[in-house]
Amino acid sequence: MEHLIHEDLQSEALEARFPSEISNIDLESYPIGVKFYKCLEKLFRSEAEFKDLKMHETEDVELLNYLYATHDFYLSKKLPEIEHFLFNLREETDDPLLLVLDDYFGKFRTDLIEHILYEERKIFPLLLNSDRSSVALNRVFEDLDRHAHENEDELEMIMSVLEDRLKHQPESFGFGVLMTMLRQFLWDLQIHAQLEDELLIPRLREAYMGS
């Protein structure tokens, strides 16, 4: 997937939620350290794999700040940007496929927002909870395991519909642009999920369940 997205677009996606001047990061609403930011840059640019980076040295607060900032980025920029582009396509092109794509994306949007709210209300606060002995996480982990990658699957399904159209009508410029936007979003979601799978969830399991 990542090789289909220009590295400049990948870097822009990261910079959009933090300032381009790395020295100013600590002044942001969601501060993260320079070392963590550099690791994220390498992930977004596909310059290194997660296992080769020292991500496990990331502080809990840094991790949460990135996850919160990313949620804000999705809600305030990525989702509205794609919705607006779909709206413009419908205004310019009388194509029944656009109604299907709009319906699919509407469901994806609803499910993603629900997932974001669930994480921010139920999951993220647990990492900083000082009273950890009284919290039962069995249900939480079941929910996370069940829904962890559903958003990615939904987006990939939309892309598969779009890809089929592009195979038959490769000259469809608007659909090509939409596919690039969705690829960027999927790559971003995959990095987000990896940080949760490799850092957030193991830390919660260790803190609350001792395993």
JSON list of C-alpha atoms in Angstrom, two decimals:
[
{"chain": "A", "resi": 1, "resn": "MET", "atom": "CA", "xyz": [0.00, 0.00, 0.00]},
{"chain": "A", "resi": 2, "resn": "GLU", "atom": "CA", "xyz": [2.63, 2.57, 1.07]},
{"chain": "A", "resi": 3, "resn": "HIS", "atom": "CA", "xyz": [4.57, 2.35, -2.19]},
{"chain": "A", "resi": 4, "resn": "LEU", "atom": "CA", "xyz": [1.51, 3.71, -4.00]},
{"chain": "A", "resi": 5, "resn": "ILE", "atom": "CA", "xyz": [1.61, 6.97, -2.03]},
{"chain": "A", "resi": 6, "resn": "HIS", "atom": "CA", "xyz": [4.28, 9.59, -2.68]},
{"chain": "A", "resi": 7, "resn": "GLU", "atom": "CA", "xyz": [6.45, 10.10, 0.40]},
{"chain": "A", "resi": 8, "resn": "ASP", "atom": "CA", "xyz": [5.74, 13.85, 0.38]},
{"chain": "A", "resi": 9, "resn": "LEU", "atom": "CA", "xyz": [2.03, 13.14, 0.83]},
{"chain": "A", "resi": 10, "resn": "GLN", "atom": "CA", "xyz": [2.82, 10.76, 3.67]},
{"chain": "A", "resi": 11, "resn": "SER", "atom": "CA", "xyz": [4.92, 13.39, 5.45]},
{"chain": "A", "resi": 12, "resn": "GLU", "atom": "CA", "xyz": [2.27, 16.05, 4.91]},
{"chain": "A", "resi": 13, "resn": "ALA", "atom": "CA", "xyz": [-0.26, 13.81, 6.63]},
{"chain": "A", "resi": 14, "resn": "LEU", "atom": "CA", "xyz": [1.92, 13.70, 9.74]},
{"chain": "A", "resi": 15, "resn": "GLU", "atom": "CA", "xyz": [2.82, 17.39, 9.64]},
{"chain": "A", "resi": 16, "resn": "ALA", "atom": "CA", "xyz": [-0.85, 18.34, 9.32]},
{"chain": "A", "resi": 17, "resn": "ARG", "atom": "CA", "xyz": [-1.43, 17.40, 12.96]},
{"chain": "A", "resi": 18, "resn": "PHE", "atom": "CA", "xyz": [1.83, 18.93, 14.24]},
{"chain": "A", "resi": 19, "resn": "PRO", "atom": "CA", "xyz": [3.88, 21.96, 13.17]},
{"chain": "A", "resi": 20, "resn": "SER", "atom": "CA", "xyz": [6.44, 21.51, 10.42]},
{"chain": "A", "resi": 21, "resn": "GLU", "atom": "CA", "xyz": [9.12, 23.04, 12.65]},
{"chain": "A", "resi": 22, "resn": "ILE", "atom": "CA", "xyz": [9.98, 20.19, 14.97]},
{"chain": "A", "resi": 23, "resn": "SER", "atom": "CA", "xyz": [11.40, 22.58, 17.59]},
{"chain": "A", "resi": 24, "resn": "ASN", "atom": "CA", "xyz": [7.88, 23.94, 18.14]},
{"chain": "A", "resi": 25, "resn": "ILE", "atom": "CA", "xyz": [6.22, 20.61, 18.88]},
{"chain": "A", "resi": 26, "resn": "ASP", "atom": "CA", "xyz": [6.23, 21.09, 22.65]},
{"chain": "A", "resi": 27, "resn": "LEU", "atom": "CA", "xyz": [4.15, 24.25, 22.22]},
{"chain": "A", "resi": 28, "resn": "GLU", "atom": "CA", "xyz": [1.30, 22.36, 20.58]},
{"chain": "A", "resi": 29, "resn": "SER", "atom": "CA", "xyz": [-1.92, 21.21, 22.20]},
{"chain": "A", "resi": 30, "resn": "TYR", "atom": "CA", "xyz": [-0.73, 17.61, 21.93]},
{"chain": "A", "resi": 31, "resn": "PRO", "atom": "CA", "xyz": [3.01, 17.74, 22.67]},
{"chain": "A", "resi": 32, "resn": "ILE", "atom": "CA", "xyz": [5.22, 14.82, 21.73]},
{"chain": "A", "resi": 33, "resn": "GLY", "atom": "CA", "xyz": [8.97, 14.45, 21.94]},
{"chain": "A", "resi": 34, "resn": "VAL", "atom": "CA", "xyz": [11.30, 14.97, 19.01]},
{"chain": "A", "resi": 35, "resn": "LYS", "atom": "CA", "xyz": [12.53, 11.37, 19.16]},
{"chain": "A", "resi": 36, "resn": "PHE", "atom": "CA", "xyz": [9.01, 9.96, 18.88]},
{"chain": "A", "resi": 37, "resn": "TYR", "atom": "CA", "xyz": [8.21, 12.39, 16.06]},
{"chain": "A", "resi": 38, "resn": "LYS", "atom": "CA", "xyz": [11.29, 11.25, 14.13]},
{"chain": "A", "resi": 39, "resn": "CYS", "atom": "CA", "xyz": [10.18, 7.63, 14.50]},
{"chain": "A", "resi": 40, "resn": "LEU", "atom": "CA", "xyz": [6.73, 8.54, 13.21]},
{"chain": "A", "resi": 41, "resn": "GLU", "atom": "CA", "xyz": [8.29, 10.33, 10.24]},
{"chain": "A", "resi": 42, "resn": "LYS", "atom": "CA", "xyz": [10.15, 7.17, 9.30]},
{"chain": "A", "resi": 43, "resn": "LEU", "atom": "CA", "xyz": [6.94, 5.16, 9.54]},
{"chain": "A", "resi": 44, "resn": "PHE", "atom": "CA", "xyz": [4.99, 7.59, 7.39]},
{"chain": "A", "resi": 45, "resn": "ARG", "atom": "CA", "xyz": [7.78, 7.74, 4.82]},
{"chain": "A", "resi": 46, "resn": "SER", "atom": "CA", "xyz": [8.21, 3.94, 4.86]},
{"chain": "A", "resi": 47, "resn": "GLU", "atom": "CA", "xyz": [11.87, 4.41, 5.73]},
{"chain": "A", "resi": 48, "resn": "ALA", "atom": "CA", "xyz": [11.75, 1.85, 8.53]},
{"chain": "A", "resi": 49, "resn": "GLU", "atom": "CA", "xyz": [9.53, -0.87, 9.91]},
{"chain": "A", "resi": 50, "resn": "PHE", "atom": "CA", "xyz": [7.96, -0.61, 13.33]},
{"chain": "A", "resi": 51, "resn": "LYS", "atom": "CA", "xyz": [10.08, -3.42, 14.76]},
{"chain": "A", "resi": 52, "resn": "ASP", "atom": "CA", "xyz": [13.27, -1.56, 13.81]},
{"chain": "A", "resi": 53, "resn": "LEU", "atom": "CA", "xyz": [12.33, 1.61, 15.67]},
{"chain": "A", "resi": 54, "resn": "LYS", "atom": "CA", "xyz": [12.66, 2.13, 19.43]},
{"chain": "A", "resi": 55, "resn": "MET", "atom": "CA", "xyz": [8.99, 2.97, 19.78]},
{"chain": "A", "resi": 56, "resn": "HIS", "atom": "CA", "xyz": [8.69, 1.13, 23.08]},
{"chain": "A", "resi": 57, "resn": "GLU", "atom": "CA", "xyz": [10.66, 3.96, 24.70]},
{"chain": "A", "resi": 58, "resn": "THR", "atom": "CA", "xyz": [7.76, 6.31, 23.99]},
{"chain": "A", "resi": 59, "resn": "GLU", "atom": "CA", "xyz": [6.19, 7.82, 27.11]},
{"chain": "A", "resi": 60, "resn": "ASP", "atom": "CA", "xyz": [2.52, 7.05, 27.80]},
{"chain": "A", "resi": 61, "resn": "VAL", "atom": "CA", "xyz": [1.60, 10.73, 27.57]},
{"chain": "A", "resi": 62, "resn": "GLU", "atom": "CA", "xyz": [3.37, 11.09, 24.23]},
{"chain": "A", "resi": 63, "resn": "LEU", "atom": "CA", "xyz": [1.54, 8.09, 22.83]},
{"chain": "A", "resi": 64, "resn": "LEU", "atom": "CA", "xyz": [-1.84, 9.36, 23.98]},
{"chain": "A", "resi": 65, "resn": "ASN", "atom": "CA", "xyz": [-1.12, 12.85, 22.68]},
{"chain": "A", "resi": 66, "resn": "TYR", "atom": "CA", "xyz": [-0.37, 11.45, 19.25]},
{"chain": "A", "resi": 67, "resn": "LEU", "atom": "CA", "xyz": [-3.51, 9.29, 19.26]},
{"chain": "A", "resi": 68, "resn": "TYR", "atom": "CA", "xyz": [-5.69, 12.21, 20.36]},
{"chain": "A", "resi": 69, "resn": "ALA", "atom": "CA", "xyz": [-4.11, 14.51, 17.77]},
{"chain": "A", "resi": 70, "resn": "THR", "atom": "CA", "xyz": [-4.70, 11.92, 15.09]},
{"chain": "A", "resi": 71, "resn": "HIS", "atom": "CA", "xyz": [-8.35, 11.59, 16.03]},
{"chain": "A", "resi": 72, "resn": "ASP", "atom": "CA", "xyz": [-8.68, 15.37, 15.77]},
{"chain": "A", "resi": 73, "resn": "PHE", "atom": "CA", "xyz": [-6.97, 15.22, 12.38]},
{"chain": "A", "resi": 74, "resn": "TYR", "atom": "CA", "xyz": [-9.42, 12.60, 11.13]},
{"chain": "A", "resi": 75, "resn": "LEU", "atom": "CA", "xyz": [-12.49, 14.45, 12.41]},
{"chain": "A", "resi": 76, "resn": "SER", "atom": "CA", "xyz": [-11.52, 17.98, 11.44]},
{"chain": "A", "resi": 77, "resn": "LYS", "atom": "CA", "xyz": [-9.64, 17.37, 8.19]},
{"chain": "A", "resi": 78, "resn": "LYS", "atom": "CA", "xyz": [-9.62, 13.90, 6.60]},
{"chain": "A", "resi": 79, "resn": "LEU", "atom": "CA", "xyz": [-13.31, 13.02, 6.83]},
{"chain": "A", "resi": 80, "resn": "PRO", "atom": "CA", "xyz": [-14.61, 16.48, 5.78]},
{"chain": "A", "resi": 81, "resn": "GLU", "atom": "CA", "xyz": [-12.05, 16.64, 2.97]},
{"chain": "A", "resi": 82, "resn": "ILE", "atom": "CA", "xyz": [-13.20, 13.35, 1.43]},
{"chain": "A", "resi": 83, "resn": "GLU", "atom": "CA", "xyz": [-16.87, 14.16, 2.00]},
{"chain": "A", "resi": 84, "resn": "HIS", "atom": "CA", "xyz": [-16.44, 17.49, 0.24]},
{"chain": "A", "resi": 85, "resn": "PHE", "atom": "CA", "xyz": [-14.66, 15.86, -2.69]},
{"chain": "A", "resi": 86, "resn": "LEU", "atom": "CA", "xyz": [-17.42, 13.27, -3.05]},
{"chain": "A", "resi": 87, "resn": "PHE", "atom": "CA", "xyz": [-20.02, 16.04, -2.96]},
{"chain": "A", "resi": 88, "resn": "ASN", "atom": "CA", "xyz": [-18.23, 17.93, -5.73]},
{"chain": "A", "resi": 89, "resn": "LEU", "atom": "CA", "xyz": [-18.01, 14.76, -7.84]},
{"chain": "A", "resi": 90, "resn": "ARG", "atom": "CA", "xyz": [-21.75, 14.23, -7.49]},
{"chain": "A", "resi": 91, "resn": "GLU", "atom": "CA", "xyz": [-22.36, 17.82, -8.55]},
{"chain": "A", "resi": 92, "resn": "GLU", "atom": "CA", "xyz": [-20.16, 17.45, -11.62]},
{"chain": "A", "resi": 93, "resn": "THR", "atom": "CA", "xyz": [-20.92, 13.86, -12.67]},
{"chain": "A", "resi": 94, "resn": "ASP", "atom": "CA", "xyz": [-24.19, 11.99, -12.98]},
{"chain": "A", "resi": 95, "resn": "ASP", "atom": "CA", "xyz": [-22.80, 8.58, -12.11]},
{"chain": "A", "resi": 96, "resn": "PRO", "atom": "CA", "xyz": [-24.82, 6.05, -10.03]},
{"chain": "A", "resi": 97, "resn": "LEU", "atom": "CA", "xyz": [-21.58, 4.71, -8.55]},
{"chain": "A", "resi": 98, "resn": "LEU", "atom": "CA", "xyz": [-21.12, 7.95, -6.66]},
{"chain": "A", "resi": 99, "resn": "LEU", "atom": "CA", "xyz": [-24.33, 7.31, -4.71]},
{"chain": "A", "resi": 100, "resn": "VAL", "atom": "CA", "xyz": [-23.01, 3.88, -3.75]},
{"chain": "A", "resi": 101, "resn": "LEU", "atom": "CA", "xyz": [-19.63, 5.28, -2.73]},
{"chain": "A", "resi": 102, "resn": "ASP", "atom": "CA", "xyz": [-21.30, 8.06, -0.76]},
{"chain": "A", "resi": 103, "resn": "ASP", "atom": "CA", "xyz": [-23.44, 5.53, 1.10]},
{"chain": "A", "resi": 104, "resn": "TYR", "atom": "CA", "xyz": [-20.46, 3.31, 1.87]},
{"chain": "A", "resi": 105, "resn": "PHE", "atom": "CA", "xyz": [-18.35, 6.24, 3.01]},
{"chain": "A", "resi": 106, "resn": "GLY", "atom": "CA", "xyz": [-21.18, 7.53, 5.18]},
{"chain": "A", "resi": 107, "resn": "LYS", "atom": "CA", "xyz": [-21.27, 4.22, 7.03]},
{"chain": "A", "resi": 108, "resn": "PHE", "atom": "CA", "xyz": [-17.47, 4.19, 7.34]},
{"chain": "A", "resi": 109, "resn": "ARG", "atom": "CA", "xyz": [-17.57, 7.72, 8.74]},
{"chain": "A", "resi": 110, "resn": "THR", "atom": "CA", "xyz": [-20.24, 6.83, 11.32]},
{"chain": "A", "resi": 111, "resn": "ASP", "atom": "CA", "xyz": [-18.37, 3.70, 12.44]},
{"chain": "A", "resi": 112, "resn": "LEU", "atom": "CA", "xyz": [-15.03, 5.51, 12.65]},
{"chain": "A", "resi": 113, "resn": "ILE", "atom": "CA", "xyz": [-16.49, 8.31, 14.78]},
{"chain": "A", "resi": 114, "resn": "GLU", "atom": "CA", "xyz": [-18.12, 5.75, 17.06]},
{"chain": "A", "resi": 115, "resn": "HIS", "atom": "CA", "xyz": [-14.78, 3.95, 17.39]},
{"chain": "A", "resi": 116, "resn": "ILE", "atom": "CA", "xyz": [-12.95, 7.22, 18.14]},
{"chain": "A", "resi": 117, "resn": "LEU", "atom": "CA", "xyz": [-15.44, 8.20, 20.84]},
{"chain": "A", "resi": 118, "resn": "TYR", "atom": "CA", "xyz": [-15.23, 4.74, 22.39]},
{"chain": "A", "resi": 119, "resn": "GLU", "atom": "CA", "xyz": [-11.45, 4.88, 22.58]},
{"chain": "A", "resi": 120, "resn": "GLU", "atom": "CA", "xyz": [-11.34, 8.41, 23.98]},
{"chain": "A", "resi": 121, "resn": "ARG", "atom": "CA", "xyz": [-14.02, 7.75, 26.60]},
{"chain": "A", "resi": 122, "resn": "LYS", "atom": "CA", "xyz": [-13.23, 4.18, 27.60]},
{"chain": "A", "resi": 123, "resn": "ILE", "atom": "CA", "xyz": [-9.69, 3.23, 26.55]},
{"chain": "A", "resi": 124, "resn": "PHE", "atom": "CA", "xyz": [-7.28, 6.16, 26.59]},
{"chain": "A", "resi": 125, "resn": "PRO", "atom": "CA", "xyz": [-8.08, 7.33, 30.15]},
{"chain": "A", "resi": 126, "resn": "LEU", "atom": "CA", "xyz": [-7.18, 3.88, 31.47]},
{"chain": "A", "resi": 127, "resn": "LEU", "atom": "CA", "xyz": [-3.51, 4.34, 30.60]},
{"chain": "A", "resi": 128, "resn": "LEU", "atom": "CA", "xyz": [-3.21, 7.28, 33.00]},
{"chain": "A", "resi": 129, "resn": "ASN", "atom": "CA", "xyz": [-5.58, 5.94, 35.67]},
{"chain": "A", "resi": 130, "resn": "SER", "atom": "CA", "xyz": [-3.74, 5.78, 39.00]},
{"chain": "A", "resi": 131, "resn": "ASP", "atom": "CA", "xyz": [-6.28, 3.38, 40.54]},
{"chain": "A", "resi": 132, "resn": "ARG", "atom": "CA", "xyz": [-5.64, 0.41, 38.30]},
{"chain": "A", "resi": 133, "resn": "SER", "atom": "CA", "xyz": [-6.51, -2.43, 40.64]},
{"chain": "A", "resi": 134, "resn": "SER", "atom": "CA", "xyz": [-10.27, -1.92, 40.48]},
{"chain": "A", "resi": 135, "resn": "VAL", "atom": "CA", "xyz": [-10.65, -1.83, 36.71]},
{"chain": "A", "resi": 136, "resn": "ALA", "atom": "CA", "xyz": [-11.83, -4.95, 34.87]},
{"chain": "A", "resi": 137, "resn": "LEU", "atom": "CA", "xyz": [-10.64, -4.97, 31.29]},
{"chain": "A", "resi": 138, "resn": "ASN", "atom": "CA", "xyz": [-11.85, -8.29, 29.94]},
{"chain": "A", "resi": 139, "resn": "ARG", "atom": "CA", "xyz": [-14.80, -6.73, 28.13]},
{"chain": "A", "resi": 140, "resn": "VAL", "atom": "CA", "xyz": [-12.69, -3.84, 26.91]},
{"chain": "A", "resi": 141, "resn": "PHE", "atom": "CA", "xyz": [-10.10, -6.13, 25.34]},
{"chain": "A", "resi": 142, "resn": "GLU", "atom": "CA", "xyz": [-12.83, -8.23, 23.75]},
{"chain": "A", "resi": 143, "resn": "ASP", "atom": "CA", "xyz": [-14.29, -5.13, 22.14]},
{"chain": "A", "resi": 144, "resn": "LEU", "atom": "CA", "xyz": [-10.89, -3.93, 20.97]},
{"chain": "A", "resi": 145, "resn": "ASP", "atom": "CA", "xyz": [-10.00, -7.31, 19.47]},
{"chain": "A", "resi": 146, "resn": "ARG", "atom": "CA", "xyz": [-13.34, -7.47, 17.67]},
{"chain": "A", "resi": 147, "resn": "HIS", "atom": "CA", "xyz": [-13.38, -3.94, 16.28]},
{"chain": "A", "resi": 148, "resn": "ALA", "atom": "CA", "xyz": [-9.68, -3.11, 15.97]},
{"chain": "A", "resi": 149, "resn": "HIS", "atom": "CA", "xyz": [-9.45, -3.30, 12.21]},
{"chain": "A", "resi": 150, "resn": "GLU", "atom": "CA", "xyz": [-13.07, -3.01, 11.09]},
{"chain": "A", "resi": 151, "resn": "ASN", "atom": "CA", "xyz": [-12.54, 0.58, 9.96]},
{"chain": "A", "resi": 152, "resn": "GLU", "atom": "CA", "xyz": [-9.65, -0.48, 7.74]},
{"chain": "A", "resi": 153, "resn": "ASP", "atom": "CA", "xyz": [-11.74, -3.30, 6.27]},
{"chain": "A", "resi": 154, "resn": "GLU", "atom": "CA", "xyz": [-14.58, -0.89, 5.47]},
{"chain": "A", "resi": 155, "resn": "LEU", "atom": "CA", "xyz": [-12.25, 1.52, 3.75]},
{"chain": "A", "resi": 156, "resn": "GLU", "atom": "CA", "xyz": [-10.61, -1.27, 1.75]},
{"chain": "A", "resi": 157, "resn": "MET", "atom": "CA", "xyz": [-14.04, -2.40, 0.59]},
{"chain": "A", "resi": 158, "resn": "ILE", "atom": "CA", "xyz": [-14.80, 1.11, -0.70]},
{"chain": "A", "resi": 159, "resn": "MET", "atom": "CA", "xyz": [-11.45, 1.15, -2.46]},
{"chain": "A", "resi": 160, "resn": "SER", "atom": "CA", "xyz": [-12.11, -2.22, -4.09]},
{"chain": "A", "resi": 161, "resn": "VAL", "atom": "CA", "xyz": [-15.35, -0.87, -5.61]},
{"chain": "A", "resi": 162, "resn": "LEU", "atom": "CA", "xyz": [-13.50, 2.18, -6.85]},
{"chain": "A", "resi": 163, "resn": "GLU", "atom": "CA", "xyz": [-10.62, 0.12, -8.17]},
{"chain": "A", "resi": 164, "resn": "ASP", "atom": "CA", "xyz": [-13.00, -2.00, -10.24]},
{"chain": "A", "resi": 165, "resn": "ARG", "atom": "CA", "xyz": [-14.38, 1.14, -11.89]},
{"chain": "A", "resi": 166, "resn": "LEU", "atom": "CA", "xyz": [-10.88, 2.46, -12.61]},
{"chain": "A", "resi": 167, "resn": "LYS", "atom": "CA", "xyz": [-9.92, -0.80, -14.32]},
{"chain": "A", "resi": 168, "resn": "HIS", "atom": "CA", "xyz": [-12.71, -0.28, -16.82]},
{"chain": "A", "resi": 169, "resn": "GLN", "atom": "CA", "xyz": [-12.48, 3.52, -16.99]},
{"chain": "A", "resi": 170, "resn": "PRO", "atom": "CA", "xyz": [-8.87, 4.49, -16.20]},
{"chain": "A", "resi": 171, "resn": "GLU", "atom": "CA", "xyz": [-9.48, 7.94, -17.67]},
{"chain": "A", "resi": 172, "resn": "SER", "atom": "CA", "xyz": [-11.87, 8.84, -14.80]},
{"chain": "A", "resi": 173, "resn": "PHE", "atom": "CA", "xyz": [-9.70, 11.56, -13.25]},
{"chain": "A", "resi": 174, "resn": "GLY", "atom": "CA", "xyz": [-12.04, 12.32, -10.36]},
{"chain": "A", "resi": 175, "resn": "PHE", "atom": "CA", "xyz": [-12.18, 8.69, -9.29]},
{"chain": "A", "resi": 176, "resn": "GLY", "atom": "CA", "xyz": [-8.40, 8.48, -9.53]},
{"chain": "A", "resi": 177, "resn": "VAL", "atom": "CA", "xyz": [-8.00, 11.44, -7.20]},
{"chain": "A", "resi": 178, "resn": "LEU", "atom": "CA", "xyz": [-10.50, 9.92, -4.78]},
{"chain": "A", "resi": 179, "resn": "MET", "atom": "CA", "xyz": [-8.55, 6.65, -4.79]},
{"chain": "A", "resi": 180, "resn": "THR", "atom": "CA", "xyz": [-5.35, 8.51, -3.86]},
{"chain": "A", "resi": 181, "resn": "MET", "atom": "CA", "xyz": [-7.15, 10.23, -0.98]},
{"chain": "A", "resi": 182, "resn": "LEU", "atom": "CA", "xyz": [-8.47, 6.91, 0.31]},
{"chain": "A", "resi": 183, "resn": "ARG", "atom": "CA", "xyz": [-5.06, 5.26, 0.01]},
{"chain": "A", "resi": 184, "resn": "GLN", "atom": "CA", "xyz": [-3.54, 8.02, 2.11]},
{"chain": "A", "resi": 185, "resn": "PHE", "atom": "CA", "xyz": [-6.26, 7.64, 4.71]},
{"chain": "A", "resi": 186, "resn": "LEU", "atom": "CA", "xyz": [-5.87, 3.85, 4.85]},
{"chain": "A", "resi": 187, "resn": "TRP", "atom": "CA", "xyz": [-2.10, 4.13, 5.31]},
{"chain": "A", "resi": 188, "resn": "ASP", "atom": "CA", "xyz": [-2.68, 6.59, 8.15]},
{"chain": "A", "resi": 189, "resn": "LEU", "atom": "CA", "xyz": [-5.23, 4.28, 9.78]},
{"chain": "A", "resi": 190, "resn": "GLN", "atom": "CA", "xyz": [-2.84, 1.35, 9.55]},
{"chain": "A", "resi": 191, "resn": "ILE", "atom": "CA", "xyz": [-0.09, 3.26, 11.36]},
{"chain": "A", "resi": 192, "resn": "HIS", "atom": "CA", "xyz": [-2.61, 4.39, 13.97]},
{"chain": "A", "resi": 193, "resn": "ALA", "atom": "CA", "xyz": [-3.77, 0.81, 14.52]},
{"chain": "A", "resi": 194, "resn": "GLN", "atom": "CA", "xyz": [-0.20, -0.46, 14.74]},
{"chain": "A", "resi": 195, "resn": "LEU", "atom": "CA", "xyz": [0.62, 2.01, 17.50]},
{"chain": "A", "resi": 196, "resn": "GLU", "atom": "CA", "xyz": [-2.41, 0.80, 19.42]},
{"chain": "A", "resi": 197, "resn": "ASP", "atom": "CA", "xyz": [-1.68, -2.89, 18.78]},
{"chain": "A", "resi": 198, "resn": "GLU", "atom": "CA", "xyz": [2.04, -2.68, 19.59]},
{"chain": "A", "resi": 199, "resn": "LEU", "atom": "CA", "xyz": [2.11, -0.04, 22.32]},
{"chain": "A", "resi": 200, "resn": "LEU", "atom": "CA", "xyz": [-1.25, 0.94, 23.81]},
{"chain": "A", "resi": 201, "resn": "ILE", "atom": "CA", "xyz": [-2.91, -2.45, 24.26]},
{"chain": "A", "resi": 202, "resn": "PRO", "atom": "CA", "xyz": [0.18, -4.28, 25.60]},
{"chain": "A", "resi": 203, "resn": "ARG", "atom": "CA", "xyz": [0.72, -1.50, 28.14]},
{"chain": "A", "resi": 204, "resn": "LEU", "atom": "CA", "xyz": [-2.87, -1.73, 29.30]},
{"chain": "A", "resi": 205, "resn": "ARG", "atom": "CA", "xyz": [-2.66, -5.51, 29.59]},
{"chain": "A", "resi": 206, "resn": "GLU", "atom": "CA", "xyz": [0.52, -5.25, 31.63]},
{"chain": "A", "resi": 207, "resn": "ALA", "atom": "CA", "xyz": [-0.81, -2.50, 33.88]},
{"chain": "A", "resi": 208, "resn": "TYR", "atom": "CA", "xyz": [-4.17, -4.07, 34.65]},
{"chain": "A", "resi": 209, "resn": "MET", "atom": "CA", "xyz": [-3.74, -7.77, 34.08]},
{"chain": "A", "resi": 210, "resn": "GLY", "atom": "CA", "xyz": [-0.05, -8.32, 34.66]},
{"chain": "A", "resi": 211, "resn": "SER", "atom": "CA", "xyz": [0.46, -10.00, 31.27]}
]
